Amino acid sequence: MSERVPIPAVVALGVTQIIGYGTLYYSFSILAPDMAAQLAWSSEWVFGALSVALLVGGLTAPWLGMLFDRVGAARVMTIGSFVAAAALAACAFAPNKTVYVAALIAVEVSANLVQYGAAFALLVQIRPLVASRSITYLTLIAGFASTIFWPITTVLHAHLTWQHVYLVFALLNLTICLPIHWWLSCQGTTHSAKASTAVPRVEGILSPARRRLGFAIMVTGFSLMSLVSSAVLVHLVPLLSGLGLGATATLVGALFGPSQVSSRLINMVFGKNLPALHLALIAAALIPSGVLVLLLSAPSIPGAMIFAMIFGMGNGLLSIVAGTLPLHLFGSEGYGKLQGKMIAARLVLSALAPFVLAFAMENIGITLSLGITAALGGLSIIALASIATL
């Protein structure tokens, strides 16, 4: 068995991840105002519908994770591309609010079938011995999703309604992503974990007696990081405005994406031999550190720029370690099921975090809310560091 990274598979998956995240996630914030106007809803209700969809998607993730192991992640992703296209089309043709919300839930469920959790499981099933490096390369490519799809969505929306934009995106999932996933499923390299013993396994470093506790601690650490990331990013503009930095929102947004990609590139070049747990600790430290920089430096524009870079780099590394640390700790057997459970915990908190932070800002103020948010992020460092003692 070759131990080389399967470059064709990684590049192909990179294309589908860019389209998957671009069409199913990043486009929503741009199209939401038009959706609200057409549905005669307030923007808060439209984003509330998204939170419900994320919550339901999170609750289905453990079951979907088991499918990755049982039938092969590539087959699941092939079906997921079809479901994503159908769900986007259903949103576009929704005759009323009830159907729209149901279709939006289908969109978020389909996202779990085609985005990082599924792609990571596929890379582990193809070549588990080099899966960590494959995941690093994949996240580097997929990191351009927002950079590519924010302007694409904006340009399309300047000439089309949100419904027509969603139909274009449905076509992308159907004509590009589905054939790629189908091609990967036909390569003979993906497999159900129970159906093949030909592919070598990666053994996790945790003993069986410690795995349940180790998994709970790891999920806690990742969930806290996701909570901080989701809460801050959703409320970035009001946070900056409340701190006297409203004019820097565009600048911060421009720095955030490249910072994510740069952290992944730095890790790819210089972090090849860095243990996955150490990389997770770096990511856990960067996210709350960025929040503290913003809190302590406001209303300094250079401080806001440093926040964007530190926070973006932490989020960039989080995407990598969410794939590599479970493999390092628990091995390749049952990896899809582990990803499903992690996705569930992270999505549930990501869905709730914006509401919690909005309530906190309204009742205790932005400064104290940010301080508590940074403290919660700091707890993720403690959680992940404790894994080393198991």
XYZ file of C-alpha atoms in Angstrom:
390
model
C 0.000 0.000 0.000
C 1.464 3.303 -1.088
C 1.774 5.908 1.604
C 1.521 8.836 -0.772
C -1.277 11.348 -0.416
C -3.971 10.550 -3.037
C -3.629 13.894 -4.803
C -6.350 13.340 -7.465
C -8.890 12.456 -4.776
C -7.853 15.398 -2.588
C -8.086 17.887 -5.469
C -11.435 16.477 -6.606
C -12.785 16.657 -3.059
C -11.394 20.196 -2.778
C -13.592 21.236 -5.709
C -16.687 19.677 -4.150
C -15.930 21.209 -0.748
C -15.637 24.685 -2.268
C -18.984 24.214 -4.010
C -20.557 22.503 -0.994
C -19.617 25.193 1.500
C -20.125 27.996 -1.015
C -23.637 26.986 -2.041
C -24.955 25.477 1.195
C -23.366 27.802 3.777
C -21.597 30.989 2.688
C -24.276 32.126 0.247
C -27.013 32.310 2.886
C -25.971 35.560 4.569
C -25.924 37.355 1.202
C -29.297 36.024 0.072
C -31.064 36.226 3.460
C -32.341 39.836 3.100
C -33.991 38.982 -0.233
C -35.425 35.807 1.307
C -36.862 37.820 4.196
C -38.465 40.341 1.852
C -39.980 37.678 -0.377
C -41.326 35.669 2.581
C -42.526 38.803 4.413
C -40.352 37.866 7.392
C -37.882 39.859 9.403
C -34.188 38.985 8.972
C -34.206 37.650 12.528
C -36.864 35.089 11.591
C -34.939 33.983 8.509
C -31.761 33.465 10.544
C -33.879 31.800 13.208
C -35.056 29.333 10.561
C -31.410 28.677 9.687
C -30.639 27.990 13.354
C -33.507 25.485 13.521
C -32.183 23.837 10.369
C -28.657 23.664 11.817
C -30.046 22.188 15.022
C -31.970 19.469 13.192
C -28.953 18.815 10.984
C -26.825 18.388 14.083
C -29.262 15.898 15.597
C -29.134 13.726 12.455
C -25.318 13.792 12.235
C -24.566 10.734 14.452
C -26.768 8.517 12.272
C -25.204 9.928 9.116
C -21.745 9.292 10.573
C -22.549 5.600 10.953
C -23.536 5.526 7.272
C -20.020 6.656 6.326
C -18.649 3.516 7.976
C -21.328 1.098 6.799
C -21.689 1.934 3.100
C -18.623 4.076 2.391
C -18.319 7.849 2.569
C -18.057 8.305 -1.212
C -21.429 6.627 -1.790
C -23.000 8.755 0.931
C -21.513 11.913 -0.607
C -22.889 10.929 -4.028
C -26.382 10.653 -2.565
C -25.737 13.855 -0.595
C -24.999 15.840 -3.753
C -28.353 14.800 -5.197
C -30.140 15.625 -1.933
C -28.381 19.027 -1.787
C -29.488 19.868 -5.330
C -33.057 18.780 -4.597
C -33.145 20.716 -1.310
C -31.864 23.931 -2.912
C -34.461 23.588 -5.678
C -37.170 22.937 -3.071
C -36.169 26.149 -1.280
C -36.367 28.067 -4.540
C -39.856 26.736 -5.366
C -41.210 26.840 -1.798
C -44.788 28.205 -1.984
C -44.952 29.189 1.682
C -42.921 29.585 4.868
C -43.559 26.060 6.130
C -42.226 24.438 2.972
C -39.300 26.871 2.946
C -38.253 25.883 6.492
C -38.623 22.179 5.675
C -36.472 22.643 2.575
C -33.891 24.626 4.562
C -33.687 21.748 7.046
C -33.081 19.406 4.097
C -30.289 21.725 2.922
C -28.519 21.500 6.307
C -28.954 17.731 6.505
C -27.487 17.402 3.011
C -24.565 19.599 4.089
C -23.600 16.946 6.643
C -23.564 14.412 3.792
C -21.107 16.331 1.602
C -18.983 18.678 3.722
C -15.896 18.168 5.891
C -17.121 15.325 8.116
C -17.931 13.145 5.115
C -14.820 14.201 3.171
C -12.528 13.458 6.131
C -14.099 10.007 6.503
C -13.556 9.379 2.794
C -9.872 10.299 3.010
C -9.441 7.988 6.013
C -11.117 5.161 4.100
C -8.949 5.702 1.018
C -5.523 5.783 2.709
C -5.652 5.948 6.485
C -1.872 6.005 6.937
C -1.615 9.403 5.218
C -5.098 10.673 6.062
C -3.820 13.420 8.381
C -1.757 14.963 5.585
C -4.605 14.487 3.116
C -6.968 16.334 5.461
C -4.468 19.200 5.778
C -4.207 19.536 1.991
C -7.978 19.349 1.586
C -8.674 22.106 4.106
C -6.113 24.300 2.349
C -8.027 23.995 -0.930
C -11.479 24.268 0.642
C -10.376 27.362 2.582
C -11.012 29.389 -0.582
C -14.757 28.634 -0.504
C -15.747 31.966 1.039
C -13.237 33.907 -1.067
C -14.733 32.387 -4.225
C -18.423 32.157 -3.408
C -19.078 35.439 -1.622
C -18.305 37.421 -4.816
C -19.944 34.786 -7.062
C -23.140 34.933 -5.006
C -23.065 38.740 -4.963
C -22.628 38.974 -8.749
C -25.350 36.408 -9.434
C -27.711 38.098 -7.005
C -27.199 41.425 -8.751
C -28.887 39.916 -11.828
C -31.046 37.116 -10.389
C -33.507 36.593 -7.549
C -32.416 34.438 -4.637
C -34.595 31.630 -6.014
C -32.750 31.648 -9.327
C -29.388 31.795 -7.564
C -30.373 28.700 -5.571
C -31.355 26.944 -8.806
C -27.915 27.736 -10.266
C -26.322 26.351 -7.108
C -28.508 23.232 -7.318
C -27.183 22.720 -10.833
C -23.580 22.995 -9.602
C -24.160 20.283 -6.999
C -25.884 18.068 -9.565
C -23.501 18.480 -12.516
C -20.120 18.877 -10.781
C -20.207 17.470 -7.240
C -22.364 14.415 -7.889
C -20.205 13.091 -10.794
C -17.014 13.640 -8.764
C -18.394 11.788 -5.745
C -19.712 9.026 -8.005
C -16.262 8.731 -9.631
C -14.650 8.417 -6.200
C -17.140 5.728 -5.206
C -16.215 3.733 -8.335
C -12.466 3.753 -7.717
C -12.531 0.639 -5.568
C -10.566 2.382 -2.822
C -13.438 3.374 -0.595
C -15.093 0.759 1.514
C -17.360 -0.009 4.357
C -15.326 -0.472 7.508
C -16.898 -3.930 7.934
C -16.499 -4.978 4.321
C -12.755 -4.845 3.840
C -9.587 -5.676 5.698
C -7.257 -4.892 2.773
C -6.726 -1.272 3.752
C -4.366 -0.920 6.733
C -5.742 0.605 9.890
C -4.402 3.442 11.967
C -4.326 2.568 15.656
C -5.274 5.323 18.098
C -2.947 6.220 20.963
C -5.650 6.023 23.658
C -6.246 2.683 25.342
C -9.761 1.238 25.024
C -10.404 1.928 28.716
C -9.710 5.651 28.217
C -11.488 6.227 24.932
C -14.943 7.078 26.226
C -13.552 9.743 28.575
C -11.081 10.951 25.961
C -13.817 11.359 23.371
C -16.038 13.301 25.788
C -13.167 15.654 26.646
C -12.200 16.133 22.987
C -15.801 16.889 21.941
C -16.090 19.369 24.833
C -12.956 21.180 23.692
C -14.017 21.326 20.048
C -17.573 22.353 20.959
C -16.323 25.273 23.076
C -14.110 26.426 20.208
C -17.033 26.176 17.770
C -19.279 28.068 20.189
C -16.843 30.993 20.378
C -16.209 30.978 16.631
C -19.889 30.857 15.668
C -21.016 33.455 18.207
C -18.342 35.998 17.252
C -18.602 35.551 13.479
C -22.404 35.817 13.357
C -22.367 39.007 15.441
C -19.145 40.437 14.050
C -20.646 43.659 12.669
C -22.652 44.618 15.810
C -19.695 43.625 17.992
C -17.323 45.871 16.058
C -19.867 48.696 16.006
C -20.448 48.428 19.739
C -16.710 48.667 20.332
C -16.389 51.758 18.124
C -14.984 49.810 15.174
C -17.970 49.688 12.836
C -16.003 51.097 9.900
C -13.480 48.235 10.086
C -15.991 45.425 9.415
C -15.025 45.172 5.736
C -11.311 45.213 6.593
C -11.733 42.530 9.245
C -13.720 40.379 6.824
C -11.034 40.805 4.166
C -8.311 39.625 6.560
C -10.217 36.734 8.084
C -10.351 34.430 5.020
C -6.674 34.776 4.021
C -5.676 34.224 7.663
C -7.528 30.895 7.689
C -5.757 29.788 4.544
C -2.353 31.051 5.707
C -2.519 29.059 8.957
C -3.287 25.898 6.977
C -0.445 26.622 4.551
C 2.005 27.236 7.399
C 0.948 23.986 9.025
C 1.293 22.096 5.740
C 4.849 23.366 5.187
C 6.238 23.503 8.723
C 3.915 21.364 10.818
C 4.296 17.961 9.161
C 5.776 16.398 12.276
C 3.703 18.336 14.804
C 1.494 15.977 16.862
C -2.217 16.456 16.290
C -2.843 17.241 19.978
C -0.250 20.028 19.929
C -1.858 21.546 16.833
C -5.265 21.345 18.535
C -3.877 23.226 21.542
C -2.482 25.943 19.266
C -5.899 26.341 17.619
C -7.589 26.382 21.035
C -5.240 29.139 22.187
C -5.543 31.310 19.081
C -9.355 31.611 19.062
C -9.865 33.094 22.572
C -6.603 35.053 22.209
C -8.056 36.812 19.187
C -11.181 37.696 21.164
C -9.038 39.098 24.007
C -7.025 41.203 21.561
C -10.251 42.708 20.213
C -11.590 43.320 23.706
C -8.436 44.911 25.105
C -7.411 46.953 22.036
C -10.777 48.438 20.961
C -11.298 50.915 19.394
C -7.846 50.488 17.818
C -7.935 49.675 14.103
C -4.532 47.875 14.212
C -5.926 45.867 17.128
C -8.950 44.864 15.028
C -6.601 43.773 12.241
C -4.559 41.649 14.647
C -7.795 40.149 15.988
C -8.876 39.174 12.466
C -5.549 37.484 11.744
C -5.282 35.593 15.054
C -8.944 34.580 15.113
C -8.847 33.565 11.441
C -5.731 31.461 11.931
C -7.327 29.685 14.891
C -10.444 28.897 12.864
C -8.307 27.666 9.987
C -6.490 25.207 12.249
C -9.736 24.121 13.908
C -10.929 22.687 10.596
C -7.758 20.587 10.356
C -7.621 19.254 13.915
C -11.334 18.354 13.844
C -10.271 15.734 11.297
C -6.789 14.743 12.466
C -7.124 14.593 16.267
C -9.881 11.924 16.312
C -7.754 9.815 13.959
C -4.696 10.284 16.175
C -6.521 9.446 19.413
C -8.947 6.729 18.319
C -7.636 5.349 15.032
C -9.326 4.756 11.685
C -11.839 2.070 12.696
C -15.272 3.626 13.212
C -13.935 7.049 12.214
C -17.125 8.043 10.391
C -19.243 7.388 13.479
C -16.902 9.563 15.570
C -17.161 12.375 13.023
C -20.948 12.156 13.129
C -21.017 12.532 16.915
C -18.584 15.468 16.789
C -20.564 17.230 14.062
C -23.721 16.861 16.147
C -22.216 18.483 19.240
C -20.597 21.304 17.283
C -23.670 22.094 15.179
C -25.996 22.173 18.173
C -23.779 24.686 19.966
C -23.174 26.643 16.750
C -26.933 26.944 16.311
C -27.504 28.143 19.883
C -24.443 30.376 20.285
C -25.668 33.377 18.244
C -28.864 33.621 20.311
C -26.979 33.279 23.606
C -24.481 35.996 22.686
C -27.225 38.302 21.399
C -29.090 37.897 24.705
C -25.890 38.520 26.682
C -24.970 41.656 24.725
C -28.443 43.047 25.278
C -28.493 42.371 29.017
C -24.899 42.606 30.297
C -23.188 44.588 27.551
C -20.685 43.832 24.810
C -17.523 44.074 26.914
C -18.591 41.576 29.570
C -20.132 39.298 26.929
C -16.858 39.181 25.018
C -14.955 38.511 28.233
C -17.180 35.532 29.035
C -16.861 34.311 25.446
C -13.059 34.439 25.681
C -13.182 32.604 29.025
C -15.265 29.818 27.481
C -12.693 29.558 24.714
C -9.988 29.329 27.365
C -11.745 26.310 28.851
C -11.191 24.507 25.544
C -7.434 24.793 26.135
C -7.809 23.150 29.548
C -10.021 20.400 28.125
C -7.686 19.492 25.265
C -4.574 19.729 27.461
C -6.100 17.228 29.886
C -6.167 14.595 27.127
C -2.390 14.325 27.440
C -2.821 13.027 31.000
C -5.085 10.121 30.015
